[in-house]
mmCIF file of C-alpha atoms in Angstrom:
data_model
loop_
_atom_site.group_PDB
_atom_site.id
_atom_site.type_symbol
_atom_site.label_atom_id
_atom_site.label_comp_id
_atom_site.label_asym_id
_atom_site.label_seq_id
_atom_site.Cartn_x
_atom_site.Cartn_y
_atom_site.Cartn_z
ATOM 1 C CA MET D 1 -173.438 76.783 34.474
ATOM 2 C CA HIS D 2 -174.353 73.547 36.263
ATOM 3 C CA ARG D 3 -178.027 74.504 36.271
ATOM 4 C CA TYR D 4 -177.846 75.283 32.569
ATOM 5 C CA ILE D 5 -176.300 71.887 31.774
ATOM 6 C CA PHE D 6 -178.931 70.155 33.904
ATOM 7 C CA ARG D 7 -181.729 71.995 32.060
ATOM 8 C CA ARG D 8 -180.225 71.086 28.689
ATOM 9 C CA ILE D 9 -180.134 67.424 29.654
ATOM 10 C CA LEU D 10 -183.772 67.568 30.763
ATOM 11 C CA GLN D 11 -184.710 69.249 27.472
ATOM 12 C CA ALA D 12 -182.866 66.516 25.579
ATOM 13 C CA ILE D 13 -185.147 63.777 26.948
ATOM 14 C CA PRO D 14 -188.334 64.765 25.047
ATOM 15 C CA THR D 15 -186.189 65.617 22.024
ATOM 16 C CA LEU D 16 -184.748 62.101 22.028
ATOM 17 C CA PHE D 17 -188.171 60.468 22.272
ATOM 18 C CA GLY D 18 -189.481 62.745 19.509
ATOM 19 C CA ILE D 19 -186.656 61.602 17.242
ATOM 20 C CA THR D 20 -187.426 57.947 17.914
ATOM 21 C CA VAL D 21 -191.132 58.413 17.109
ATOM 22 C CA ILE D 22 -190.384 60.144 13.799
ATOM 23 C CA VAL D 23 -187.725 57.635 12.749
ATOM 24 C CA TYR D 24 -189.874 54.636 13.699
ATOM 25 C CA PHE D 25 -192.823 56.027 11.751
ATOM 26 C CA ILE D 26 -190.722 56.789 8.660
ATOM 27 C CA MET D 27 -189.141 53.338 8.818
ATOM 28 C CA LEU D 28 -192.578 51.705 8.714
ATOM 29 C CA LEU D 29 -193.554 53.845 5.714
ATOM 30 C CA VAL D 30 -190.581 52.642 3.662
ATOM 31 C CA PRO D 31 -191.669 50.134 0.979
ATOM 32 C CA GLY D 32 -190.961 46.528 1.859
ATOM 33 C CA ASP D 33 -191.210 44.641 5.114
ATOM 34 C CA PRO D 34 -188.885 42.383 7.094
ATOM 35 C CA VAL D 35 -191.115 39.354 6.557
ATOM 36 C CA SER D 36 -190.705 39.453 2.758
ATOM 37 C CA LEU D 37 -186.996 40.151 2.992
ATOM 38 C CA LEU D 38 -186.352 37.351 5.488
ATOM 39 C CA ALA D 39 -188.591 34.728 3.881
ATOM 40 C CA PHE D 40 -187.569 35.650 0.315
ATOM 41 C CA ASP D 41 -189.968 33.065 -1.047
ATOM 42 C CA PRO D 42 -192.950 34.105 -3.201
ATOM 43 C CA ARG D 43 -194.543 30.722 -2.520
ATOM 44 C CA ILE D 44 -194.758 31.249 1.252
ATOM 45 C CA ARG D 45 -198.235 30.502 2.566
ATOM 46 C CA PRO D 46 -200.295 33.332 4.081
ATOM 47 C CA ASP D 47 -200.497 31.549 7.426
ATOM 48 C CA GLU D 48 -196.685 31.173 7.558
ATOM 49 C CA ARG D 49 -196.265 34.831 6.643
ATOM 50 C CA GLU D 50 -198.673 35.859 9.397
ATOM 51 C CA ARG D 51 -196.885 33.665 11.948
ATOM 52 C CA LEU D 52 -193.490 35.134 11.042
ATOM 53 C CA ALA D 53 -194.885 38.673 11.234
ATOM 54 C CA ARG D 54 -196.256 38.006 14.735
ATOM 55 C CA GLN D 55 -192.997 36.428 15.861
ATOM 56 C CA LEU D 56 -191.084 39.491 14.662
ATOM 57 C CA GLY D 57 -193.638 41.827 16.224
ATOM 58 C CA VAL D 58 -194.448 43.706 12.992
ATOM 59 C CA ALA D 59 -198.048 42.625 12.568
ATOM 60 C CA ASP D 60 -199.503 45.252 14.918
ATOM 61 C CA PRO D 61 -200.337 48.924 14.308
ATOM 62 C CA PHE D 62 -197.598 51.526 14.490
ATOM 63 C CA TYR D 63 -198.319 52.760 17.999
ATOM 64 C CA ILE D 64 -198.368 49.241 19.482
ATOM 65 C CA GLN D 65 -195.053 48.354 17.835
ATOM 66 C CA TYR D 66 -193.501 51.560 19.128
ATOM 67 C CA LEU D 67 -194.787 51.091 22.690
ATOM 68 C CA ARG D 68 -193.543 47.503 22.736
ATOM 69 C CA TRP D 69 -190.138 48.656 21.528
ATOM 70 C CA LEU D 70 -190.126 51.423 24.158
ATOM 71 C CA ILE D 71 -191.414 49.765 27.326
ATOM 72 C CA GLY D 72 -191.762 46.049 26.531
ATOM 73 C CA ASP D 73 -194.859 43.907 26.174
ATOM 74 C CA ASP D 74 -195.914 43.218 29.761
ATOM 75 C CA TRP D 75 -199.000 45.346 29.180
ATOM 76 C CA MET D 76 -200.130 43.197 26.232
ATOM 77 C CA MET D 77 -202.280 40.097 26.364
ATOM 78 C CA VAL D 78 -200.504 36.873 25.487
ATOM 79 C CA ASP D 79 -201.312 35.803 21.922
ATOM 80 C CA THR D 80 -201.159 32.323 20.443
ATOM 81 C CA ASN D 81 -200.144 31.318 16.950
ATOM 82 C CA LEU D 82 -202.039 29.140 14.534
ATOM 83 C CA ASP D 83 -200.729 25.962 16.177
ATOM 84 C CA GLY D 84 -201.870 26.990 19.624
ATOM 85 C CA GLU D 85 -198.327 27.830 20.766
ATOM 86 C CA VAL D 86 -197.466 31.025 22.612
ATOM 87 C CA ASP D 87 -195.848 33.646 20.409
ATOM 88 C CA SER D 88 -192.704 35.329 21.708
ATOM 89 C CA TRP D 89 -192.526 39.110 21.473
ATOM 90 C CA GLY D 90 -188.843 39.295 22.354
ATOM 91 C CA ASP D 91 -188.795 38.285 26.040
ATOM 92 C CA ASN D 92 -190.332 41.516 27.301
ATOM 93 C CA TYR D 93 -187.665 43.752 25.853
ATOM 94 C CA GLY D 94 -187.856 47.546 25.909
ATOM 95 C CA ILE D 95 -185.247 50.265 25.608
ATOM 96 C CA LEU D 96 -186.276 51.760 28.954
ATOM 97 C CA ARG D 97 -185.056 48.475 30.418
ATOM 98 C CA GLY D 98 -181.803 48.707 28.498
ATOM 99 C CA ASP D 99 -182.828 45.964 26.056
ATOM 100 C CA PHE D 100 -183.195 46.727 22.345
ATOM 101 C CA GLY D 101 -184.565 43.317 21.438
ATOM 102 C CA THR D 102 -183.165 40.896 18.868
ATOM 103 C CA SER D 103 -181.953 41.625 15.363
ATOM 104 C CA PHE D 104 -184.158 40.394 12.518
ATOM 105 C CA LYS D 105 -181.271 39.828 10.090
ATOM 106 C CA PHE D 106 -178.712 38.495 12.586
ATOM 107 C CA ARG D 107 -181.050 36.133 14.370
ATOM 108 C CA GLY D 108 -180.394 35.841 18.085
ATOM 109 C CA SER D 109 -177.985 38.809 18.164
ATOM 110 C CA ASN D 110 -178.456 41.791 20.452
ATOM 111 C CA PRO D 111 -178.330 45.087 18.496
ATOM 112 C CA LEU D 112 -176.121 46.646 21.185
ATOM 113 C CA ASP D 113 -173.609 43.812 20.765
ATOM 114 C CA LEU D 114 -173.576 44.309 16.993
ATOM 115 C CA ILE D 115 -173.026 48.045 17.433
ATOM 116 C CA ALA D 116 -170.334 47.534 20.082
ATOM 117 C CA GLU D 117 -168.379 45.307 17.695
ATOM 118 C CA ARG D 118 -168.261 48.077 15.100
ATOM 119 C CA LEU D 119 -168.216 51.194 17.270
ATOM 120 C CA GLY D 120 -164.416 51.235 17.553
ATOM 121 C CA ALA D 121 -164.000 51.490 13.774
ATOM 122 C CA THR D 122 -166.464 54.384 13.550
ATOM 123 C CA ILE D 123 -164.858 56.266 16.444
ATOM 124 C CA GLU D 124 -161.410 55.769 14.915
ATOM 125 C CA LEU D 125 -162.517 57.157 11.562
ATOM 126 C CA ASN D 126 -164.430 60.120 12.994
ATOM 127 C CA ILE D 127 -161.615 61.137 15.354
ATOM 128 C CA PHE D 128 -159.234 61.432 12.419
ATOM 129 C CA VAL D 129 -161.828 63.305 10.366
ATOM 130 C CA LEU D 130 -162.475 65.719 13.247
ATOM 131 C CA LEU D 131 -158.765 66.365 13.834
ATOM 132 C CA VAL D 132 -158.055 66.956 10.153
ATOM 133 C CA ALA D 133 -161.124 69.152 9.628
ATOM 134 C CA ILE D 134 -160.589 71.376 12.672
ATOM 135 C CA SER D 135 -156.792 71.711 12.480
ATOM 136 C CA GLY D 136 -156.782 72.231 8.727
ATOM 137 C CA GLY D 137 -159.723 74.638 8.790
ATOM 138 C CA LEU D 138 -158.305 76.756 11.622
ATOM 139 C CA ALA D 139 -154.855 76.971 10.034
ATOM 140 C CA ILE D 140 -156.227 77.938 6.612
ATOM 141 C CA GLY D 141 -158.661 80.429 8.152
ATOM 142 C CA VAL D 142 -155.956 82.223 10.143
ATOM 143 C CA LEU D 143 -153.612 82.462 7.163
ATOM 144 C CA ALA D 144 -156.455 83.658 4.919
ATOM 145 C CA ALA D 145 -157.214 86.437 7.403
ATOM 146 C CA VAL D 146 -153.553 87.400 7.786
ATOM 147 C CA TYR D 147 -153.065 87.514 3.986
ATOM 148 C CA ARG D 148 -156.458 89.049 3.294
ATOM 149 C CA GLY D 149 -157.008 89.930 -0.369
ATOM 150 C CA ARG D 150 -153.849 88.165 -1.537
ATOM 151 C CA LEU D 151 -153.458 85.111 -3.720
ATOM 152 C CA PHE D 152 -153.661 82.633 -0.815
ATOM 153 C CA ASP D 153 -156.928 84.148 0.383
ATOM 154 C CA ARG D 154 -158.455 83.948 -3.100
ATOM 155 C CA ILE D 155 -157.369 80.358 -3.625
ATOM 156 C CA THR D 156 -158.781 79.258 -0.274
ATOM 157 C CA ARG D 157 -162.042 81.032 -1.040
ATOM 158 C CA VAL D 158 -162.479 78.977 -4.212
ATOM 159 C CA PHE D 159 -161.429 75.859 -2.316
ATOM 160 C CA ALA D 160 -164.032 76.549 0.375
ATOM 161 C CA VAL D 161 -166.837 76.959 -2.157
ATOM 162 C CA LEU D 162 -165.904 73.672 -3.837
ATOM 163 C CA GLY D 163 -165.512 71.878 -0.518
ATOM 164 C CA ILE D 164 -168.931 72.939 0.709
ATOM 165 C CA SER D 165 -170.672 72.328 -2.629
ATOM 166 C CA VAL D 166 -169.286 68.921 -3.629
ATOM 167 C CA PRO D 167 -171.316 66.054 -2.067
ATOM 168 C CA THR D 168 -169.346 63.641 0.082
ATOM 169 C CA PHE D 169 -170.418 60.560 -1.844
ATOM 170 C CA PHE D 170 -169.384 62.122 -5.169
ATOM 171 C CA LEU D 171 -165.976 63.107 -3.793
ATOM 172 C CA GLY D 172 -165.500 59.599 -2.401
ATOM 173 C CA PHE D 173 -166.185 57.980 -5.763
ATOM 174 C CA MET D 174 -163.899 60.474 -7.524
ATOM 175 C CA LEU D 175 -161.057 59.666 -5.131
ATOM 176 C CA ILE D 176 -161.546 55.948 -5.742
ATOM 177 C CA ILE D 177 -161.456 56.476 -9.511
ATOM 178 C CA LEU D 178 -158.443 58.798 -9.282
ATOM 179 C CA PHE D 179 -156.224 56.703 -7.009
ATOM 180 C CA GLY D 180 -157.585 53.313 -8.002
ATOM 181 C CA ILE D 181 -157.858 53.582 -11.796
ATOM 182 C CA ALA D 182 -156.743 56.860 -13.408
ATOM 183 C CA LEU D 183 -153.373 57.494 -11.754
ATOM 184 C CA PRO D 184 -152.255 53.825 -11.752
ATOM 185 C CA ARG D 185 -152.983 53.532 -15.483
ATOM 186 C CA PHE D 186 -151.237 56.830 -16.196
ATOM 187 C CA LEU D 187 -148.141 55.763 -14.282
ATOM 188 C CA GLU D 188 -148.179 52.320 -15.871
ATOM 189 C CA GLY D 189 -148.321 53.913 -19.301
ATOM 190 C CA HIS D 190 -145.145 55.821 -18.464
ATOM 191 C CA GLY D 191 -143.366 52.724 -17.178
ATOM 192 C CA ILE D 192 -143.938 53.429 -13.494
ATOM 193 C CA GLY D 193 -145.610 50.786 -11.401
ATOM 194 C CA ALA D 194 -147.736 47.814 -12.384
ATOM 195 C CA GLY D 195 -151.141 49.488 -12.513
ATOM 196 C CA TRP D 196 -152.125 48.558 -8.978
ATOM 197 C CA PRO D 197 -154.197 51.054 -6.922
ATOM 198 C CA LEU D 198 -152.014 53.627 -5.185
ATOM 199 C CA LEU D 199 -154.117 53.528 -2.002
ATOM 200 C CA PRO D 200 -156.538 50.964 -0.537
ATOM 201 C CA MET D 201 -159.970 51.368 -2.084
ATOM 202 C CA GLY D 202 -161.866 50.119 0.939
ATOM 203 C CA GLY D 203 -161.739 48.294 4.223
ATOM 204 C CA ARG D 204 -160.101 49.125 7.503
ATOM 205 C CA CYS D 205 -157.084 46.818 7.181
ATOM 206 C CA PRO D 206 -155.813 43.940 5.044
ATOM 207 C CA PRO D 207 -157.579 40.612 5.618
ATOM 208 C CA VAL D 208 -155.202 39.004 8.100
ATOM 209 C CA ARG D 209 -155.738 36.397 10.772
ATOM 210 C CA GLY D 210 -156.168 37.790 14.276
ATOM 211 C CA GLY D 211 -157.820 41.096 13.387
ATOM 212 C CA CYS D 212 -156.405 44.415 12.260
ATOM 213 C CA PRO D 213 -152.740 45.276 12.925
ATOM 214 C CA PRO D 214 -151.773 48.352 14.995
ATOM 215 C CA LEU D 215 -152.958 51.730 13.761
ATOM 216 C CA LEU D 216 -149.541 52.915 12.561
ATOM 217 C CA GLU D 217 -149.323 49.962 10.169
ATOM 218 C CA ARG D 218 -152.619 50.758 8.437
ATOM 219 C CA LEU D 219 -152.759 54.546 8.321
ATOM 220 C CA HIS D 220 -152.879 54.396 4.512
ATOM 221 C CA TYR D 221 -156.362 52.843 4.800
ATOM 222 C CA LEU D 222 -157.570 56.087 6.413
ATOM 223 C CA ILE D 223 -156.314 58.497 3.750
ATOM 224 C CA LEU D 224 -159.185 58.276 1.256
ATOM 225 C CA PRO D 225 -162.169 58.072 3.651
ATOM 226 C CA VAL D 226 -160.760 60.826 5.877
ATOM 227 C CA SER D 227 -160.034 63.050 2.864
ATOM 228 C CA ALA D 228 -163.539 62.607 1.463
ATOM 229 C CA SER D 229 -165.235 63.222 4.794
ATOM 230 C CA ALA D 230 -163.024 66.060 6.078
ATOM 231 C CA LEU D 231 -163.042 68.286 2.997
ATOM 232 C CA GLY D 232 -166.404 69.886 3.791
ATOM 233 C CA GLY D 233 -165.377 70.434 7.409
ATOM 234 C CA ILE D 234 -162.102 72.080 6.422
ATOM 235 C CA ALA D 235 -163.937 74.403 4.052
ATOM 236 C CA SER D 236 -166.561 75.411 6.633
ATOM 237 C CA TRP D 237 -164.157 75.880 9.535
ATOM 238 C CA SER D 238 -161.734 77.898 7.394
ATOM 239 C CA ARG D 239 -164.476 80.353 6.360
ATOM 240 C CA PHE D 240 -165.750 80.748 9.915
ATOM 241 C CA MET D 241 -162.223 81.169 11.254
ATOM 242 C CA ARG D 242 -161.373 83.763 8.635
ATOM 243 C CA ALA D 243 -164.474 85.799 9.456
ATOM 244 C CA THR D 244 -163.933 85.756 13.232
ATOM 245 C CA MET D 245 -160.200 86.406 12.833
ATOM 246 C CA LEU D 246 -160.832 89.466 10.662
ATOM 247 C CA ASP D 247 -163.273 90.778 13.233
ATOM 248 C CA THR D 248 -160.747 90.198 16.021
ATOM 249 C CA ILE D 249 -157.703 91.781 14.384
ATOM 250 C CA SER D 250 -159.642 94.986 13.813
ATOM 251 C CA SER D 251 -160.183 95.363 17.573
ATOM 252 C CA ASP D 252 -158.565 98.095 19.639
ATOM 253 C CA TYR D 253 -156.479 95.746 21.782
ATOM 254 C CA ILE D 254 -154.817 94.307 18.661
ATOM 255 C CA ARG D 255 -153.832 97.791 17.494
ATOM 256 C CA THR D 256 -152.583 98.517 21.006
ATOM 257 C CA ALA D 257 -150.460 95.376 20.959
ATOM 258 C CA PHE D 258 -148.860 96.428 17.681
ATOM 259 C CA ALA D 259 -148.309 99.946 19.070
ATOM 260 C CA LYS D 260 -146.439 98.460 22.040
ATOM 261 C CA GLY D 261 -144.044 96.801 19.626
ATOM 262 C CA LEU D 262 -145.050 93.188 20.279
ATOM 263 C CA PRO D 263 -143.892 90.678 17.651
ATOM 264 C CA THR D 264 -146.332 90.134 14.805
ATOM 265 C CA ARG D 265 -146.515 86.391 15.387
ATOM 266 C CA SER D 266 -147.317 86.915 19.064
ATOM 267 C CA VAL D 267 -150.100 89.381 18.245
ATOM 268 C CA TRP D 268 -151.697 87.129 15.607
ATOM 269 C CA PHE D 269 -151.579 83.831 17.435
ATOM 270 C CA ARG D 270 -151.341 84.645 21.153
ATOM 271 C CA HIS D 271 -153.889 87.472 21.244
ATOM 272 C CA GLY D 272 -155.851 87.318 18.008
ATOM 273 C CA PHE D 273 -156.268 83.553 17.539
ATOM 274 C CA ARG D 274 -157.230 82.875 21.161
ATOM 275 C CA ASN D 275 -160.133 85.318 21.033
ATOM 276 C CA ALA D 276 -161.157 84.481 17.484
ATOM 277 C CA VAL D 277 -161.497 80.752 18.156
ATOM 278 C CA ALA D 278 -163.979 81.204 21.025
ATOM 279 C CA PRO D 279 -167.079 81.744 18.847
ATOM 280 C CA LEU D 280 -166.175 78.681 16.780
ATOM 281 C CA THR D 281 -166.764 76.331 19.692
ATOM 282 C CA VAL D 282 -170.502 76.538 18.997
ATOM 283 C CA PHE D 283 -169.869 74.757 15.680
ATOM 284 C CA LEU D 284 -168.330 71.728 17.361
ATOM 285 C CA GLY D 285 -171.725 70.205 18.105
ATOM 286 C CA PRO D 286 -173.053 70.498 14.523
ATOM 287 C CA THR D 287 -169.721 69.146 13.269
ATOM 288 C CA ILE D 288 -170.056 66.031 15.421
ATOM 289 C CA LEU D 289 -173.667 65.692 14.267
ATOM 290 C CA GLY D 290 -172.545 65.864 10.638
ATOM 291 C CA LEU D 291 -169.879 63.237 11.203
ATOM 292 C CA ILE D 292 -172.361 60.824 12.743
ATOM 293 C CA GLY D 293 -174.745 61.229 9.812
ATOM 294 C CA GLY D 294 -171.992 61.163 7.225
ATOM 295 C CA SER D 295 -170.540 57.923 8.560
ATOM 296 C CA VAL D 296 -173.326 55.981 6.845
ATOM 297 C CA ILE D 297 -172.287 57.308 3.426
ATOM 298 C CA ILE D 298 -168.519 57.189 3.894
ATOM 299 C CA GLU D 299 -168.495 53.730 5.457
ATOM 300 C CA ARG D 300 -170.707 52.362 2.692
ATOM 301 C CA ILE D 301 -168.545 53.805 -0.095
ATOM 302 C CA PHE D 302 -165.255 52.627 1.393
ATOM 303 C CA THR D 303 -166.699 49.463 3.022
ATOM 304 C CA TRP D 304 -165.448 50.673 6.388
ATOM 305 C CA PRO D 305 -166.673 48.106 8.962
ATOM 306 C CA GLY D 306 -168.292 50.585 11.334
ATOM 307 C CA VAL D 307 -171.717 51.397 12.720
ATOM 308 C CA GLY D 308 -172.621 53.367 9.580
ATOM 309 C CA LEU D 309 -172.210 50.308 7.363
ATOM 310 C CA LEU D 310 -174.183 48.228 9.859
ATOM 311 C CA LEU D 311 -176.990 50.804 9.824
ATOM 312 C CA PHE D 312 -177.019 50.852 6.013
ATOM 313 C CA ASP D 313 -177.373 47.062 5.836
ATOM 314 C CA ALA D 314 -180.040 47.154 8.561
ATOM 315 C CA LEU D 315 -182.050 49.714 6.587
ATOM 316 C CA LEU D 316 -181.933 47.570 3.468
ATOM 317 C CA SER D 317 -183.118 44.498 5.384
ATOM 318 C CA ARG D 318 -185.706 46.484 7.437
ATOM 319 C CA ASP D 319 -183.991 45.337 10.619
ATOM 320 C CA HIS D 320 -185.978 47.582 12.972
ATOM 321 C CA PRO D 321 -184.167 46.757 16.263
ATOM 322 C CA VAL D 322 -180.715 47.504 14.806
ATOM 323 C CA VAL D 323 -181.925 50.689 13.085
ATOM 324 C CA MET D 324 -183.574 52.043 16.216
ATOM 325 C CA ALA D 325 -180.622 51.141 18.437
ATOM 326 C CA SER D 326 -178.300 53.008 16.038
ATOM 327 C CA VAL D 327 -180.649 56.000 15.964
ATOM 328 C CA VAL D 328 -180.867 56.196 19.752
ATOM 329 C CA ILE D 329 -177.097 55.977 20.206
ATOM 330 C CA GLY D 330 -176.493 58.504 17.424
ATOM 331 C CA SER D 331 -179.051 60.900 18.914
ATOM 332 C CA VAL D 332 -177.480 60.673 22.370
ATOM 333 C CA LEU D 333 -174.027 61.376 20.919
ATOM 334 C CA SER D 334 -175.381 64.309 18.898
ATOM 335 C CA ILE D 335 -177.091 65.886 21.904
ATOM 336 C CA ALA D 336 -173.942 65.352 23.967
ATOM 337 C CA GLY D 337 -171.941 67.106 21.243
ATOM 338 C CA LEU D 338 -174.254 70.120 21.303
ATOM 339 C CA VAL D 339 -174.039 70.383 25.090
ATOM 340 C CA LEU D 340 -170.253 70.017 24.887
ATOM 341 C CA SER D 341 -170.027 72.897 22.416
ATOM 342 C CA ASP D 342 -171.948 75.147 24.829
ATOM 343 C CA ILE D 343 -169.638 74.180 27.687
ATOM 344 C CA LEU D 344 -166.516 74.854 25.602
ATOM 345 C CA HIS D 345 -167.957 78.194 24.530
ATOM 346 C CA ALA D 346 -168.245 79.226 28.170
ATOM 347 C CA ILE D 347 -164.725 78.006 28.914
ATOM 348 C CA PHE D 348 -163.135 79.879 26.014
ATOM 349 C CA ASP D 349 -165.172 83.023 26.591
ATOM 350 C CA PRO D 350 -165.531 83.889 30.307
ATOM 351 C CA ARG D 351 -168.008 86.618 29.397
ATOM 352 C CA ILE D 352 -170.632 83.956 28.634
ATOM 353 C CA ARG D 353 -173.208 83.620 31.389
ATOM 354 C CA TYR D 354 -176.124 81.194 31.367
#
C-alpha cells in the first residue's frame, strides 16, 4: 500500500506540470491581454504599451513566459527599457521556489496571500456541499434499494435524472428567482410578509464590522449555494448507492442472515450497507474534483467570497499569476482527492491489494 501511494505521488508530478502547460497555453490564447485591461486607455503610446508588457513579463513568447513562471528568470539576460533602466521580471520568482510572482490586478500582492484570504470561505462551502451530497445520496440510495420498484424508488429515479441533467448555474439562478422574487411576491399578495427575499441572495454573511459572525449565526447564507451545488452530487451518489446496494442484498450472506432470523434493520444497515458503500469510495476523488471546478460557478452566482470568485475575476482581467496559482493549488487538491479515494477503497475493502 505504501509503495502504491508513493508511485501515485510520483505519477502526479508530470501530470501536474502537464496541466500547468495546457492551462498557461490556453490562457494566452484567450482574446485580450493584461496590458490593455490594465491601461484601459486607447490613447496609450506604443512605447508605453511595450514598457508595461515587459514589466509584466508578457512580451515574450509562450515558452519563455512559462519557463520564467516555473523556474524564475536567473537564466535570462538582463533587459533594459526605453529609458535605459533595468526592467524587473518579478524579483526572480518561480513556483519551484515557492513564489508565484505578483498579481497584475492587485499590484504588489502575492497570489498565495490572495488565495489564503479566501480559501477559508471556499473550504467552508465545499465541506457543507460534500456532507449534504454524500449523506443525502447514501440515504436515498439505500431506501431506493430497500423499496425497489415502489413509489419512493420511482420518484427518486426521476429526481436523479433531473439532478444530473440540470446545470448548476441554471439551478442557482432558479433558486434566486424562486426565493428572492417569486415566493416573496406570492406571499405578499396574500398578506404574508413584506416582499423581502426569504433567503440571502448572495454573500457569506451580512456586511458587519469585524468580519463574519460565527457559523451558527449565518447558516441561512449557505442554504441556496449548498442546495444548488449539492443536487447533482445527491443524484449521482443515490444512483450509485442503489446499484451497489441491490447487488449486495442479492448475495448469499444476506440471505443467510435473514435465514438466521436477524432483524431486518440489522441486515440492511449492518451487513448490507457496510459492504455496499465500499465501491463508492472510488467516487470520492471525482466528487472533490467536481466541487473544486464548480466553486467558480457557484461562488460567482452567489457572490461567495472564495477562491472561485477570485479566479473568475482573475480570468476576466487576464491576471496570469493568480490564475496559475489557483490552478496549481486546485490540481494538487484534486490529485490528493483521487489518492485519498484509493486509500479509502482499500480500507473499506480489505480484499483490495495494490
